[in-house]
Amino acid sequence: MSHFLGHPLRLAISTLKISCLTHLTFTNLFQVSPAQGPSMLPTFTVDGEWIAADMRYRLGRNVEVGDLVLYKIPLFAHQNGVKRVVGMPGDYVLLGTPGEPGDDQMIQVRHLPL
């Protein structure tokens, strides 16, 4: 590290490289965000857990039933939501919770254009 002290330009370039690599990593490889809210109980607690999301599966590539997906909340552009995939395009899924009233209603999962 002592060789950086005599060369401010070299230190600035190294800092810029590390900053760019960090930005690319957290934009394209993985993202870390807090889990908040009760919708993912019991998988996550209401508050205090952190999620590391693999960004290589962006836009639904290689996503399978049972995976957790991270998405942008439309009403809050800077917040993410987390949901479990329960069906893929063409699958039929229950609208309700099994064993509760209305558990016999099903819908077919559609593929939405991006």
PDB file of N, CA and C in Angstrom:
ATOM      1  N   MET A   1       0.818  -1.187   0.000  1.00  0.00           N
ATOM      2  CA  MET A   1       0.000   0.000   0.000  1.00  0.00           C
ATOM      3  C   MET A   1       0.866   1.256   0.000  1.00  0.00           C
ATOM      4  N   SER A   2       2.080   1.162   0.469  1.00  0.00           N
ATOM      5  CA  SER A   2       2.930   2.345   0.558  1.00  0.00           C
ATOM      6  C   SER A   2       3.280   2.894  -0.820  1.00  0.00           C
ATOM      7  N   HIS A   3       3.245   2.073  -1.877  1.00  0.00           N
ATOM      8  CA  HIS A   3       3.553   2.583  -3.209  1.00  0.00           C
ATOM      9  C   HIS A   3       2.437   3.497  -3.728  1.00  0.00           C
ATOM     10  N   PHE A   4       1.236   3.434  -3.151  1.00  0.00           N
ATOM     11  CA  PHE A   4       0.148   4.327  -3.545  1.00  0.00           C
ATOM     12  C   PHE A   4       0.352   5.731  -2.981  1.00  0.00           C
ATOM     13  N   LEU A   5       1.000   5.838  -1.825  1.00  0.00           N
ATOM     14  CA  LEU A   5       1.127   7.129  -1.160  1.00  0.00           C
ATOM     15  C   LEU A   5       1.942   8.121  -1.970  1.00  0.00           C
ATOM     16  N   GLY A   6       2.899   7.675  -2.715  1.00  0.00           N
ATOM     17  CA  GLY A   6       3.741   8.559  -3.516  1.00  0.00           C
ATOM     18  C   GLY A   6       3.132   8.884  -4.865  1.00  0.00           C
ATOM     19  N   HIS A   7       2.070   8.225  -5.256  1.00  0.00           N
ATOM     20  CA  HIS A   7       1.478   8.422  -6.575  1.00  0.00           C
ATOM     21  C   HIS A   7      -0.029   8.644  -6.455  1.00  0.00           C
ATOM     22  N   PRO A   8      -0.451   9.883  -6.251  1.00  0.00           N
ATOM     23  CA  PRO A   8      -1.882  10.158  -6.089  1.00  0.00           C
ATOM     24  C   PRO A   8      -2.707   9.749  -7.314  1.00  0.00           C
ATOM     25  N   LEU A   9      -2.132   9.876  -8.502  1.00  0.00           N
ATOM     26  CA  LEU A   9      -2.858   9.490  -9.710  1.00  0.00           C
ATOM     27  C   LEU A   9      -3.103   7.978  -9.738  1.00  0.00           C
ATOM     28  N   ARG A  10      -2.092   7.223  -9.341  1.00  0.00           N
ATOM     29  CA  ARG A  10      -2.229   5.767  -9.298  1.00  0.00           C
ATOM     30  C   ARG A  10      -3.303   5.368  -8.271  1.00  0.00           C
ATOM     31  N   LEU A  11      -3.340   6.045  -7.129  1.00  0.00           N
ATOM     32  CA  LEU A  11      -4.356   5.790  -6.110  1.00  0.00           C
ATOM     33  C   LEU A  11      -5.749   6.124  -6.645  1.00  0.00           C
ATOM     34  N   ALA A  12      -5.872   7.254  -7.351  1.00  0.00           N
ATOM     35  CA  ALA A  12      -7.165   7.663  -7.906  1.00  0.00           C
ATOM     36  C   ALA A  12      -7.646   6.657  -8.952  1.00  0.00           C
ATOM     37  N   ILE A  13      -6.774   6.188  -9.809  1.00  0.00           N
ATOM     38  CA  ILE A  13      -7.145   5.204 -10.841  1.00  0.00           C
ATOM     39  C   ILE A  13      -7.534   3.877 -10.195  1.00  0.00           C
ATOM     40  N   SER A  14      -6.809   3.440  -9.205  1.00  0.00           N
ATOM     41  CA  SER A  14      -7.148   2.191  -8.507  1.00  0.00           C
ATOM     42  C   SER A  14      -8.493   2.308  -7.801  1.00  0.00           C
ATOM     43  N   THR A  15      -8.746   3.456  -7.176  1.00  0.00           N
ATOM     44  CA  THR A  15     -10.025   3.682  -6.508  1.00  0.00           C
ATOM     45  C   THR A  15     -11.167   3.677  -7.520  1.00  0.00           C
ATOM     46  N   LEU A  16     -10.957   4.291  -8.677  1.00  0.00           N
ATOM     47  CA  LEU A  16     -11.961   4.307  -9.733  1.00  0.00           C
ATOM     48  C   LEU A  16     -12.240   2.891 -10.243  1.00  0.00           C
ATOM     49  N   LYS A  17     -11.193   2.101 -10.428  1.00  0.00           N
ATOM     50  CA  LYS A  17     -11.363   0.717 -10.877  1.00  0.00           C
ATOM     51  C   LYS A  17     -12.178  -0.101  -9.869  1.00  0.00           C
ATOM     52  N   ILE A  18     -11.854   0.039  -8.596  1.00  0.00           N
ATOM     53  CA  ILE A  18     -12.572  -0.697  -7.551  1.00  0.00           C
ATOM     54  C   ILE A  18     -14.030  -0.244  -7.500  1.00  0.00           C
ATOM     55  N   SER A  19     -14.266   1.057  -7.639  1.00  0.00           N
ATOM     56  CA  SER A  19     -15.641   1.570  -7.637  1.00  0.00           C
ATOM     57  C   SER A  19     -16.437   1.027  -8.820  1.00  0.00           C
ATOM     58  N   CYS A  20     -15.847   1.015  -9.996  1.00  0.00           N
ATOM     59  CA  CYS A  20     -16.527   0.482 -11.187  1.00  0.00           C
ATOM     60  C   CYS A  20     -16.810  -1.005 -11.042  1.00  0.00           C
ATOM     61  N   LEU A  21     -15.847  -1.756 -10.554  1.00  0.00           N
ATOM     62  CA  LEU A  21     -16.038  -3.199 -10.356  1.00  0.00           C
ATOM     63  C   LEU A  21     -17.144  -3.455  -9.332  1.00  0.00           C
ATOM     64  N   THR A  22     -17.169  -2.688  -8.263  1.00  0.00           N
ATOM     65  CA  THR A  22     -18.215  -2.831  -7.249  1.00  0.00           C
ATOM     66  C   THR A  22     -19.586  -2.517  -7.840  1.00  0.00           C
ATOM     67  N   HIS A  23     -19.680  -1.442  -8.607  1.00  0.00           N
ATOM     68  CA  HIS A  23     -20.946  -1.084  -9.240  1.00  0.00           C
ATOM     69  C   HIS A  23     -21.423  -2.181 -10.187  1.00  0.00           C
ATOM     70  N   LEU A  24     -20.556  -2.679 -11.041  1.00  0.00           N
ATOM     71  CA  LEU A  24     -20.928  -3.738 -11.983  1.00  0.00           C
ATOM     72  C   LEU A  24     -21.348  -5.015 -11.251  1.00  0.00           C
ATOM     73  N   THR A  25     -20.641  -5.335 -10.176  1.00  0.00           N
ATOM     74  CA  THR A  25     -20.971  -6.530  -9.405  1.00  0.00           C
ATOM     75  C   THR A  25     -22.361  -6.427  -8.802  1.00  0.00           C
ATOM     76  N   PHE A  26     -22.669  -5.290  -8.165  1.00  0.00           N
ATOM     77  CA  PHE A  26     -23.960  -5.147  -7.497  1.00  0.00           C
ATOM     78  C   PHE A  26     -25.096  -4.812  -8.464  1.00  0.00           C
ATOM     79  N   THR A  27     -24.786  -4.521  -9.718  1.00  0.00           N
ATOM     80  CA  THR A  27     -25.822  -4.259 -10.713  1.00  0.00           C
ATOM     81  C   THR A  27     -26.124  -5.507 -11.533  1.00  0.00           C
ATOM     82  N   ASN A  28     -25.106  -6.294 -11.862  1.00  0.00           N
ATOM     83  CA  ASN A  28     -25.279  -7.404 -12.795  1.00  0.00           C
ATOM     84  C   ASN A  28     -25.084  -8.797 -12.206  1.00  0.00           C
ATOM     85  N   LEU A  29     -24.446  -8.926 -11.065  1.00  0.00           N
ATOM     86  CA  LEU A  29     -24.195 -10.259 -10.515  1.00  0.00           C
ATOM     87  C   LEU A  29     -25.069 -10.578  -9.313  1.00  0.00           C
ATOM     88  N   PHE A  30     -25.077  -9.721  -8.321  1.00  0.00           N
ATOM     89  CA  PHE A  30     -25.955  -9.965  -7.178  1.00  0.00           C
ATOM     90  C   PHE A  30     -26.322  -8.665  -6.504  1.00  0.00           C
ATOM     91  N   GLN A  31     -27.394  -8.726  -5.729  1.00  0.00           N
ATOM     92  CA  GLN A  31     -27.893  -7.562  -5.016  1.00  0.00           C
ATOM     93  C   GLN A  31     -28.252  -8.006  -3.605  1.00  0.00           C
ATOM     94  N   VAL A  32     -27.966  -7.180  -2.641  1.00  0.00           N
ATOM     95  CA  VAL A  32     -28.293  -7.467  -1.254  1.00  0.00           C
ATOM     96  C   VAL A  32     -29.320  -6.440  -0.799  1.00  0.00           C
ATOM     97  N   SER A  33     -30.428  -6.919  -0.221  1.00  0.00           N
ATOM     98  CA  SER A  33     -31.455  -5.997   0.256  1.00  0.00           C
ATOM     99  C   SER A  33     -32.154  -6.594   1.470  1.00  0.00           C
ATOM    100  N   PRO A  34     -32.750  -5.735   2.306  1.00  0.00           N
ATOM    101  CA  PRO A  34     -33.434  -6.238   3.501  1.00  0.00           C
ATOM    102  C   PRO A  34     -34.798  -6.830   3.161  1.00  0.00           C
ATOM    103  N   ALA A  35     -35.219  -7.821   3.934  1.00  0.00           N
ATOM    104  CA  ALA A  35     -36.557  -8.398   3.816  1.00  0.00           C
ATOM    105  C   ALA A  35     -37.438  -7.723   4.848  1.00  0.00           C
ATOM    106  N   GLN A  36     -38.570  -7.158   4.387  1.00  0.00           N
ATOM    107  CA  GLN A  36     -39.487  -6.479   5.301  1.00  0.00           C
ATOM    108  C   GLN A  36     -40.909  -6.848   4.933  1.00  0.00           C
ATOM    109  N   GLY A  37     -41.768  -6.946   5.913  1.00  0.00           N
ATOM    110  CA  GLY A  37     -43.181  -7.204   5.674  1.00  0.00           C
ATOM    111  C   GLY A  37     -43.553  -8.655   5.904  1.00  0.00           C
ATOM    112  N   PRO A  38     -44.843  -8.905   6.137  1.00  0.00           N
ATOM    113  CA  PRO A  38     -45.297 -10.243   6.530  1.00  0.00           C
ATOM    114  C   PRO A  38     -45.600 -11.197   5.382  1.00  0.00           C
ATOM    115  N   SER A  39     -45.530 -10.752   4.129  1.00  0.00           N
ATOM    116  CA  SER A  39     -46.006 -11.598   3.038  1.00  0.00           C
ATOM    117  C   SER A  39     -45.160 -12.853   2.810  1.00  0.00           C
ATOM    118  N   MET A  40     -43.939 -12.887   3.282  1.00  0.00           N
ATOM    119  CA  MET A  40     -43.085 -14.066   3.077  1.00  0.00           C
ATOM    120  C   MET A  40     -42.902 -14.895   4.344  1.00  0.00           C
ATOM    121  N   LEU A  41     -43.749 -14.683   5.362  1.00  0.00           N
ATOM    122  CA  LEU A  41     -43.706 -15.542   6.550  1.00  0.00           C
ATOM    123  C   LEU A  41     -44.088 -16.956   6.155  1.00  0.00           C
ATOM    124  N   PRO A  42     -43.536 -18.002   6.633  1.00  0.00           N
ATOM    125  CA  PRO A  42     -42.470 -18.091   7.628  1.00  0.00           C
ATOM    126  C   PRO A  42     -41.069 -18.157   7.020  1.00  0.00           C
ATOM    127  N   THR A  43     -40.948 -18.012   5.683  1.00  0.00           N
ATOM    128  CA  THR A  43     -39.618 -18.081   5.067  1.00  0.00           C
ATOM    129  C   THR A  43     -38.703 -17.001   5.619  1.00  0.00           C
ATOM    130  N   PHE A  44     -39.216 -15.778   5.727  1.00  0.00           N
ATOM    131  CA  PHE A  44     -38.460 -14.663   6.287  1.00  0.00           C
ATOM    132  C   PHE A  44     -39.262 -14.064   7.427  1.00  0.00           C
ATOM    133  N   THR A  45     -38.561 -13.550   8.421  1.00  0.00           N
ATOM    134  CA  THR A  45     -39.255 -12.846   9.491  1.00  0.00           C
ATOM    135  C   THR A  45     -39.764 -11.516   8.946  1.00  0.00           C
ATOM    136  N   VAL A  46     -40.608 -10.846   9.695  1.00  0.00           N
ATOM    137  CA  VAL A  46     -41.211  -9.597   9.226  1.00  0.00           C
ATOM    138  C   VAL A  46     -40.149  -8.530   8.982  1.00  0.00           C
ATOM    139  N   ASP A  47     -39.118  -8.492   9.789  1.00  0.00           N
ATOM    140  CA  ASP A  47     -38.104  -7.450   9.637  1.00  0.00           C
ATOM    141  C   ASP A  47     -36.770  -7.978  10.150  1.00  0.00           C
ATOM    142  N   GLY A  48     -35.694  -7.536   9.543  1.00  0.00           N
ATOM    143  CA  GLY A  48     -34.378  -7.841  10.078  1.00  0.00           C
ATOM    144  C   GLY A  48     -33.550  -8.851   9.305  1.00  0.00           C
ATOM    145  N   GLU A  49     -34.111  -9.536   8.320  1.00  0.00           N
ATOM    146  CA  GLU A  49     -33.318 -10.480   7.529  1.00  0.00           C
ATOM    147  C   GLU A  49     -32.874  -9.816   6.233  1.00  0.00           C
ATOM    148  N   TRP A  50     -31.763 -10.289   5.705  1.00  0.00           N
ATOM    149  CA  TRP A  50     -31.220  -9.758   4.462  1.00  0.00           C
ATOM    150  C   TRP A  50     -31.253 -10.834   3.397  1.00  0.00           C
ATOM    151  N   ILE A  51     -31.463 -10.420   2.154  1.00  0.00           N
ATOM    152  CA  ILE A  51     -31.556 -11.340   1.022  1.00  0.00           C
ATOM    153  C   ILE A  51     -30.445 -11.010   0.031  1.00  0.00           C
ATOM    154  N   ALA A  52     -29.743 -12.033  -0.434  1.00  0.00           N
ATOM    155  CA  ALA A  52     -28.776 -11.871  -1.521  1.00  0.00           C
ATOM    156  C   ALA A  52     -29.423 -12.464  -2.771  1.00  0.00           C
ATOM    157  N   ALA A  53     -29.660 -11.613  -3.774  1.00  0.00           N
ATOM    158  CA  ALA A  53     -30.332 -12.042  -4.999  1.00  0.00           C
ATOM    159  C   ALA A  53     -29.314 -12.200  -6.121  1.00  0.00           C
ATOM    160  N   ASP A  54     -29.419 -13.313  -6.843  1.00  0.00           N
ATOM    161  CA  ASP A  54     -28.560 -13.594  -7.988  1.00  0.00           C
ATOM    162  C   ASP A  54     -29.149 -12.889  -9.208  1.00  0.00           C
ATOM    163  N   MET A  55     -28.503 -11.841  -9.685  1.00  0.00           N
ATOM    164  CA  MET A  55     -29.034 -11.030 -10.781  1.00  0.00           C
ATOM    165  C   MET A  55     -28.812 -11.652 -12.159  1.00  0.00           C
ATOM    166  N   ARG A  56     -28.136 -12.796 -12.232  1.00  0.00           N
ATOM    167  CA  ARG A  56     -27.939 -13.451 -13.531  1.00  0.00           C
ATOM    168  C   ARG A  56     -29.238 -14.034 -14.069  1.00  0.00           C
ATOM    169  N   TYR A  57     -30.251 -14.164 -13.221  1.00  0.00           N
ATOM    170  CA  TYR A  57     -31.528 -14.722 -13.639  1.00  0.00           C
ATOM    171  C   TYR A  57     -32.522 -13.614 -13.974  1.00  0.00           C
ATOM    172  N   ARG A  58     -32.010 -12.488 -14.391  1.00  0.00           N
ATOM    173  CA  ARG A  58     -32.809 -11.313 -14.709  1.00  0.00           C
ATOM    174  C   ARG A  58     -33.824 -11.613 -15.805  1.00  0.00           C
ATOM    175  N   LEU A  59     -34.973 -10.974 -15.724  1.00  0.00           N
ATOM    176  CA  LEU A  59     -36.053 -11.083 -16.711  1.00  0.00           C
ATOM    177  C   LEU A  59     -36.603 -12.494 -16.815  1.00  0.00           C
ATOM    178  N   GLY A  60     -36.506 -13.257 -15.743  1.00  0.00           N
ATOM    179  CA  GLY A  60     -37.130 -14.572 -15.704  1.00  0.00           C
ATOM    180  C   GLY A  60     -36.318 -15.704 -16.299  1.00  0.00           C
ATOM    181  N   ARG A  61     -35.109 -15.446 -16.723  1.00  0.00           N
ATOM    182  CA  ARG A  61     -34.286 -16.517 -17.296  1.00  0.00           C
ATOM    183  C   ARG A  61     -33.968 -17.570 -16.243  1.00  0.00           C
ATOM    184  N   ASN A  62     -34.249 -18.824 -16.563  1.00  0.00           N
ATOM    185  CA  ASN A  62     -33.926 -19.984 -15.725  1.00  0.00           C
ATOM    186  C   ASN A  62     -34.635 -19.991 -14.372  1.00  0.00           C
ATOM    187  N   VAL A  63     -35.710 -19.242 -14.223  1.00  0.00           N
ATOM    188  CA  VAL A  63     -36.478 -19.247 -12.980  1.00  0.00           C
ATOM    189  C   VAL A  63     -37.371 -20.480 -12.980  1.00  0.00           C
ATOM    190  N   GLU A  64     -37.482 -21.138 -11.833  1.00  0.00           N
ATOM    191  CA  GLU A  64     -38.281 -22.357 -11.704  1.00  0.00           C
ATOM    192  C   GLU A  64     -39.258 -22.218 -10.541  1.00  0.00           C
ATOM    193  N   VAL A  65     -40.261 -23.083 -10.535  1.00  0.00           N
ATOM    194  CA  VAL A  65     -41.226 -23.113  -9.434  1.00  0.00           C
ATOM    195  C   VAL A  65     -40.464 -23.362  -8.131  1.00  0.00           C
ATOM    196  N   GLY A  66     -40.795 -22.592  -7.116  1.00  0.00           N
ATOM    197  CA  GLY A  66     -40.141 -22.703  -5.815  1.00  0.00           C
ATOM    198  C   GLY A  66     -39.068 -21.662  -5.587  1.00  0.00           C
ATOM    199  N   ASP A  67     -38.571 -21.046  -6.664  1.00  0.00           N
ATOM    200  CA  ASP A  67     -37.555 -20.000  -6.519  1.00  0.00           C
ATOM    201  C   ASP A  67     -38.170 -18.752  -5.904  1.00  0.00           C
ATOM    202  N   LEU A  68     -37.344 -17.970  -5.244  1.00  0.00           N
ATOM    203  CA  LEU A  68     -37.753 -16.645  -4.778  1.00  0.00           C
ATOM    204  C   LEU A  68     -37.287 -15.640  -5.815  1.00  0.00           C
ATOM    205  N   VAL A  69     -38.153 -14.684  -6.136  1.00  0.00           N
ATOM    206  CA  VAL A  69     -37.783 -13.659  -7.106  1.00  0.00           C
ATOM    207  C   VAL A  69     -37.864 -12.290  -6.449  1.00  0.00           C
ATOM    208  N   LEU A  70     -36.966 -11.437  -6.857  1.00  0.00           N
ATOM    209  CA  LEU A  70     -36.902 -10.065  -6.387  1.00  0.00           C
ATOM    210  C   LEU A  70     -37.443  -9.191  -7.518  1.00  0.00           C
ATOM    211  N   TYR A  71     -38.321  -8.260  -7.208  1.00  0.00           N
ATOM    212  CA  TYR A  71     -38.910  -7.411  -8.239  1.00  0.00           C
ATOM    213  C   TYR A  71     -39.060  -5.984  -7.718  1.00  0.00           C
ATOM    214  N   LYS A  72     -39.151  -5.047  -8.633  1.00  0.00           N
ATOM    215  CA  LYS A  72     -39.384  -3.642  -8.280  1.00  0.00           C
ATOM    216  C   LYS A  72     -40.864  -3.459  -8.002  1.00  0.00           C
ATOM    217  N   ILE A  73     -41.206  -2.794  -6.911  1.00  0.00           N
ATOM    218  CA  ILE A  73     -42.590  -2.515  -6.567  1.00  0.00           C
ATOM    219  C   ILE A  73     -43.037  -1.318  -7.417  1.00  0.00           C
ATOM    220  N   PRO A  74     -44.068  -1.493  -8.264  1.00  0.00           N
ATOM    221  CA  PRO A  74     -44.452  -0.423  -9.192  1.00  0.00           C
ATOM    222  C   PRO A  74     -44.777   0.919  -8.527  1.00  0.00           C
ATOM    223  N   LEU A  75     -45.403   0.901  -7.367  1.00  0.00           N
ATOM    224  CA  LEU A  75     -45.776   2.158  -6.710  1.00  0.00           C
ATOM    225  C   LEU A  75     -44.621   2.823  -5.977  1.00  0.00           C
ATOM    226  N   PHE A  76     -43.592   2.045  -5.673  1.00  0.00           N
ATOM    227  CA  PHE A  76     -42.431   2.554  -4.939  1.00  0.00           C
ATOM    228  C   PHE A  76     -41.185   2.163  -5.724  1.00  0.00           C
ATOM    229  N   ALA A  77     -40.786   2.991  -6.661  1.00  0.00           N
ATOM    230  CA  ALA A  77     -39.735   2.649  -7.632  1.00  0.00           C
ATOM    231  C   ALA A  77     -38.404   2.237  -7.008  1.00  0.00           C
ATOM    232  N   HIS A  78     -38.118   2.705  -5.803  1.00  0.00           N
ATOM    233  CA  HIS A  78     -36.817   2.390  -5.203  1.00  0.00           C
ATOM    234  C   HIS A  78     -36.907   1.256  -4.192  1.00  0.00           C
ATOM    235  N   GLN A  79     -38.039   0.548  -4.160  1.00  0.00           N
ATOM    236  CA  GLN A  79     -38.187  -0.568  -3.228  1.00  0.00           C
ATOM    237  C   GLN A  79     -38.373  -1.865  -3.998  1.00  0.00           C
ATOM    238  N   ASN A  80     -37.865  -2.942  -3.417  1.00  0.00           N
ATOM    239  CA  ASN A  80     -38.001  -4.265  -4.005  1.00  0.00           C
ATOM    240  C   ASN A  80     -38.985  -5.100  -3.209  1.00  0.00           C
ATOM    241  N   GLY A  81     -39.614  -6.041  -3.878  1.00  0.00           N
ATOM    242  CA  GLY A  81     -40.463  -7.025  -3.232  1.00  0.00           C
ATOM    243  C   GLY A  81     -39.884  -8.401  -3.481  1.00  0.00           C
ATOM    244  N   VAL A  82     -40.283  -9.381  -2.675  1.00  0.00           N
ATOM    245  CA  VAL A  82     -39.833 -10.765  -2.835  1.00  0.00           C
ATOM    246  C   VAL A  82     -41.053 -11.664  -2.836  1.00  0.00           C
ATOM    247  N   LYS A  83     -41.118 -12.570  -3.790  1.00  0.00           N
ATOM    248  CA  LYS A  83     -42.206 -13.541  -3.860  1.00  0.00           C
ATOM    249  C   LYS A  83     -41.653 -14.886  -4.298  1.00  0.00           C
ATOM    250  N   ARG A  84     -42.373 -15.951  -3.935  1.00  0.00           N
ATOM    251  CA  ARG A  84     -42.013 -17.299  -4.347  1.00  0.00           C
ATOM    252  C   ARG A  84     -42.777 -17.631  -5.624  1.00  0.00           C
ATOM    253  N   VAL A  85     -42.105 -18.239  -6.591  1.00  0.00           N
ATOM    254  CA  VAL A  85     -42.738 -18.646  -7.842  1.00  0.00           C
ATOM    255  C   VAL A  85     -43.578 -19.892  -7.563  1.00  0.00           C
ATOM    256  N   VAL A  86     -44.885 -19.809  -7.829  1.00  0.00           N
ATOM    257  CA  VAL A  86     -45.783 -20.948  -7.591  1.00  0.00           C
ATOM    258  C   VAL A  86     -46.247 -21.594  -8.889  1.00  0.00           C
ATOM    259  N   GLY A  87     -45.973 -20.960 -10.018  1.00  0.00           N
ATOM    260  CA  GLY A  87     -46.365 -21.539 -11.295  1.00  0.00           C
ATOM    261  C   GLY A  87     -45.651 -20.842 -12.433  1.00  0.00           C
ATOM    262  N   MET A  88     -45.474 -21.579 -13.513  1.00  0.00           N
ATOM    263  CA  MET A  88     -44.850 -21.050 -14.721  1.00  0.00           C
ATOM    264  C   MET A  88     -45.918 -20.891 -15.790  1.00  0.00           C
ATOM    265  N   PRO A  89     -45.640 -20.147 -16.874  1.00  0.00           N
ATOM    266  CA  PRO A  89     -46.638 -19.967 -17.932  1.00  0.00           C
ATOM    267  C   PRO A  89     -47.226 -21.305 -18.382  1.00  0.00           C
ATOM    268  N   GLY A  90     -48.561 -21.346 -18.386  1.00  0.00           N
ATOM    269  CA  GLY A  90     -49.280 -22.567 -18.763  1.00  0.00           C
ATOM    270  C   GLY A  90     -49.757 -23.374 -17.567  1.00  0.00           C
ATOM    271  N   ASP A  91     -49.138 -23.206 -16.405  1.00  0.00           N
ATOM    272  CA  ASP A  91     -49.541 -23.927 -15.192  1.00  0.00           C
ATOM    273  C   ASP A  91     -50.837 -23.333 -14.641  1.00  0.00           C
ATOM    274  N   TYR A  92     -51.599 -24.159 -13.939  1.00  0.00           N
ATOM    275  CA  TYR A  92     -52.776 -23.705 -13.204  1.00  0.00           C
ATOM    276  C   TYR A  92     -52.419 -23.648 -11.727  1.00  0.00           C
ATOM    277  N   VAL A  93     -52.783 -22.553 -11.063  1.00  0.00           N
ATOM    278  CA  VAL A  93     -52.470 -22.385  -9.643  1.00  0.00           C
ATOM    279  C   VAL A  93     -53.730 -22.002  -8.882  1.00  0.00           C
ATOM    280  N   LEU A  94     -53.779 -22.388  -7.601  1.00  0.00           N
ATOM    281  CA  LEU A  94     -54.899 -22.018  -6.735  1.00  0.00           C
ATOM    282  C   LEU A  94     -54.807 -20.545  -6.378  1.00  0.00           C
ATOM    283  N   LEU A  95     -55.957 -19.880  -6.328  1.00  0.00           N
ATOM    284  CA  LEU A  95     -55.988 -18.486  -5.888  1.00  0.00           C
ATOM    285  C   LEU A  95     -55.957 -18.376  -4.373  1.00  0.00           C
ATOM    286  N   GLY A  96     -56.578 -19.329  -3.695  1.00  0.00           N
ATOM    287  CA  GLY A  96     -56.666 -19.280  -2.243  1.00  0.00           C
ATOM    288  C   GLY A  96     -55.669 -20.196  -1.576  1.00  0.00           C
ATOM    289  N   THR A  97     -55.806 -20.274  -0.256  1.00  0.00           N
ATOM    290  CA  THR A  97     -54.977 -21.158   0.550  1.00  0.00           C
ATOM    291  C   THR A  97     -55.680 -22.508   0.675  1.00  0.00           C
ATOM    292  N   PRO A  98     -54.985 -23.621   0.427  1.00  0.00           N
ATOM    293  CA  PRO A  98     -55.634 -24.931   0.540  1.00  0.00           C
ATOM    294  C   PRO A  98     -56.288 -25.125   1.903  1.00  0.00           C
ATOM    295  N   GLY A  99     -57.522 -25.643   1.888  1.00  0.00           N
ATOM    296  CA  GLY A  99     -58.249 -25.893   3.120  1.00  0.00           C
ATOM    297  C   GLY A  99     -59.109 -24.732   3.585  1.00  0.00           C
ATOM    298  N   GLU A 100     -58.992 -23.578   2.932  1.00  0.00           N
ATOM    299  CA  GLU A 100     -59.798 -22.423   3.300  1.00  0.00           C
ATOM    300  C   GLU A 100     -60.871 -22.191   2.241  1.00  0.00           C
ATOM    301  N   PRO A 101     -61.951 -21.473   2.594  1.00  0.00           N
ATOM    302  CA  PRO A 101     -63.000 -21.187   1.609  1.00  0.00           C
ATOM    303  C   PRO A 101     -62.417 -20.525   0.360  1.00  0.00           C
ATOM    304  N   GLY A 102     -62.883 -20.948  -0.805  1.00  0.00           N
ATOM    305  CA  GLY A 102     -62.393 -20.392  -2.064  1.00  0.00           C
ATOM    306  C   GLY A 102     -61.146 -21.064  -2.578  1.00  0.00           C
ATOM    307  N   ASP A 103     -60.747 -22.193  -1.958  1.00  0.00           N
ATOM    308  CA  ASP A 103     -59.523 -22.863  -2.392  1.00  0.00           C
ATOM    309  C   ASP A 103     -59.707 -23.634  -3.697  1.00  0.00           C
ATOM    310  N   ASP A 104     -60.931 -23.640  -4.241  1.00  0.00           N
ATOM    311  CA  ASP A 104     -61.170 -24.374  -5.476  1.00  0.00           C
ATOM    312  C   ASP A 104     -61.050 -23.466  -6.705  1.00  0.00           C
ATOM    313  N   GLN A 105     -60.747 -22.198  -6.532  1.00  0.00           N
ATOM    314  CA  GLN A 105     -60.603 -21.287  -7.657  1.00  0.00           C
ATOM    315  C   GLN A 105     -59.173 -21.347  -8.188  1.00  0.00           C
ATOM    316  N   MET A 106     -59.068 -21.573  -9.483  1.00  0.00           N
ATOM    317  CA  MET A 106     -57.754 -21.678 -10.115  1.00  0.00           C
ATOM    318  C   MET A 106     -57.653 -20.691 -11.270  1.00  0.00           C
ATOM    319  N   ILE A 107     -56.429 -20.274 -11.549  1.00  0.00           N
ATOM    320  CA  ILE A 107     -56.159 -19.459 -12.732  1.00  0.00           C
ATOM    321  C   ILE A 107     -54.978 -20.065 -13.471  1.00  0.00           C
ATOM    322  N   GLN A 108     -54.874 -19.735 -14.745  1.00  0.00           N
ATOM    323  CA  GLN A 108     -53.727 -20.190 -15.524  1.00  0.00           C
ATOM    324  C   GLN A 108     -52.704 -19.066 -15.579  1.00  0.00           C
ATOM    325  N   VAL A 109     -51.458 -19.409 -15.328  1.00  0.00           N
ATOM    326  CA  VAL A 109     -50.357 -18.428 -15.358  1.00  0.00           C
ATOM    327  C   VAL A 109     -50.086 -18.069 -16.801  1.00  0.00           C
ATOM    328  N   ARG A 110     -50.020 -16.771 -17.066  1.00  0.00           N
ATOM    329  CA  ARG A 110     -49.726 -16.284 -18.410  1.00  0.00           C
ATOM    330  C   ARG A 110     -48.329 -15.732 -18.466  1.00  0.00           C
ATOM    331  N   HIS A 111     -47.781 -15.708 -19.658  1.00  0.00           N
ATOM    332  CA  HIS A 111     -46.492 -15.087 -19.892  1.00  0.00           C
ATOM    333  C   HIS A 111     -46.770 -13.666 -20.344  1.00  0.00           C
ATOM    334  N   LEU A 112     -46.261 -12.692 -19.593  1.00  0.00           N
ATOM    335  CA  LEU A 112     -46.439 -11.288 -19.961  1.00  0.00           C
ATOM    336  C   LEU A 112     -45.241 -10.814 -20.770  1.00  0.00           C
ATOM    337  N   PRO A 113     -45.483 -10.096 -21.843  1.00  0.00           N
ATOM    338  CA  PRO A 113     -44.358  -9.563 -22.629  1.00  0.00           C
ATOM    339  C   PRO A 113     -43.584  -8.549 -21.797  1.00  0.00           C
ATOM    340  N   LEU A 114     -42.281  -8.495 -21.997  1.00  0.00           N
ATOM    341  CA  LEU A 114     -41.428  -7.574 -21.235  1.00  0.00           C
ATOM    342  C   LEU A 114     -41.375  -6.225 -21.879  1.00  0.00           C
TER     343      LEU A 114
END
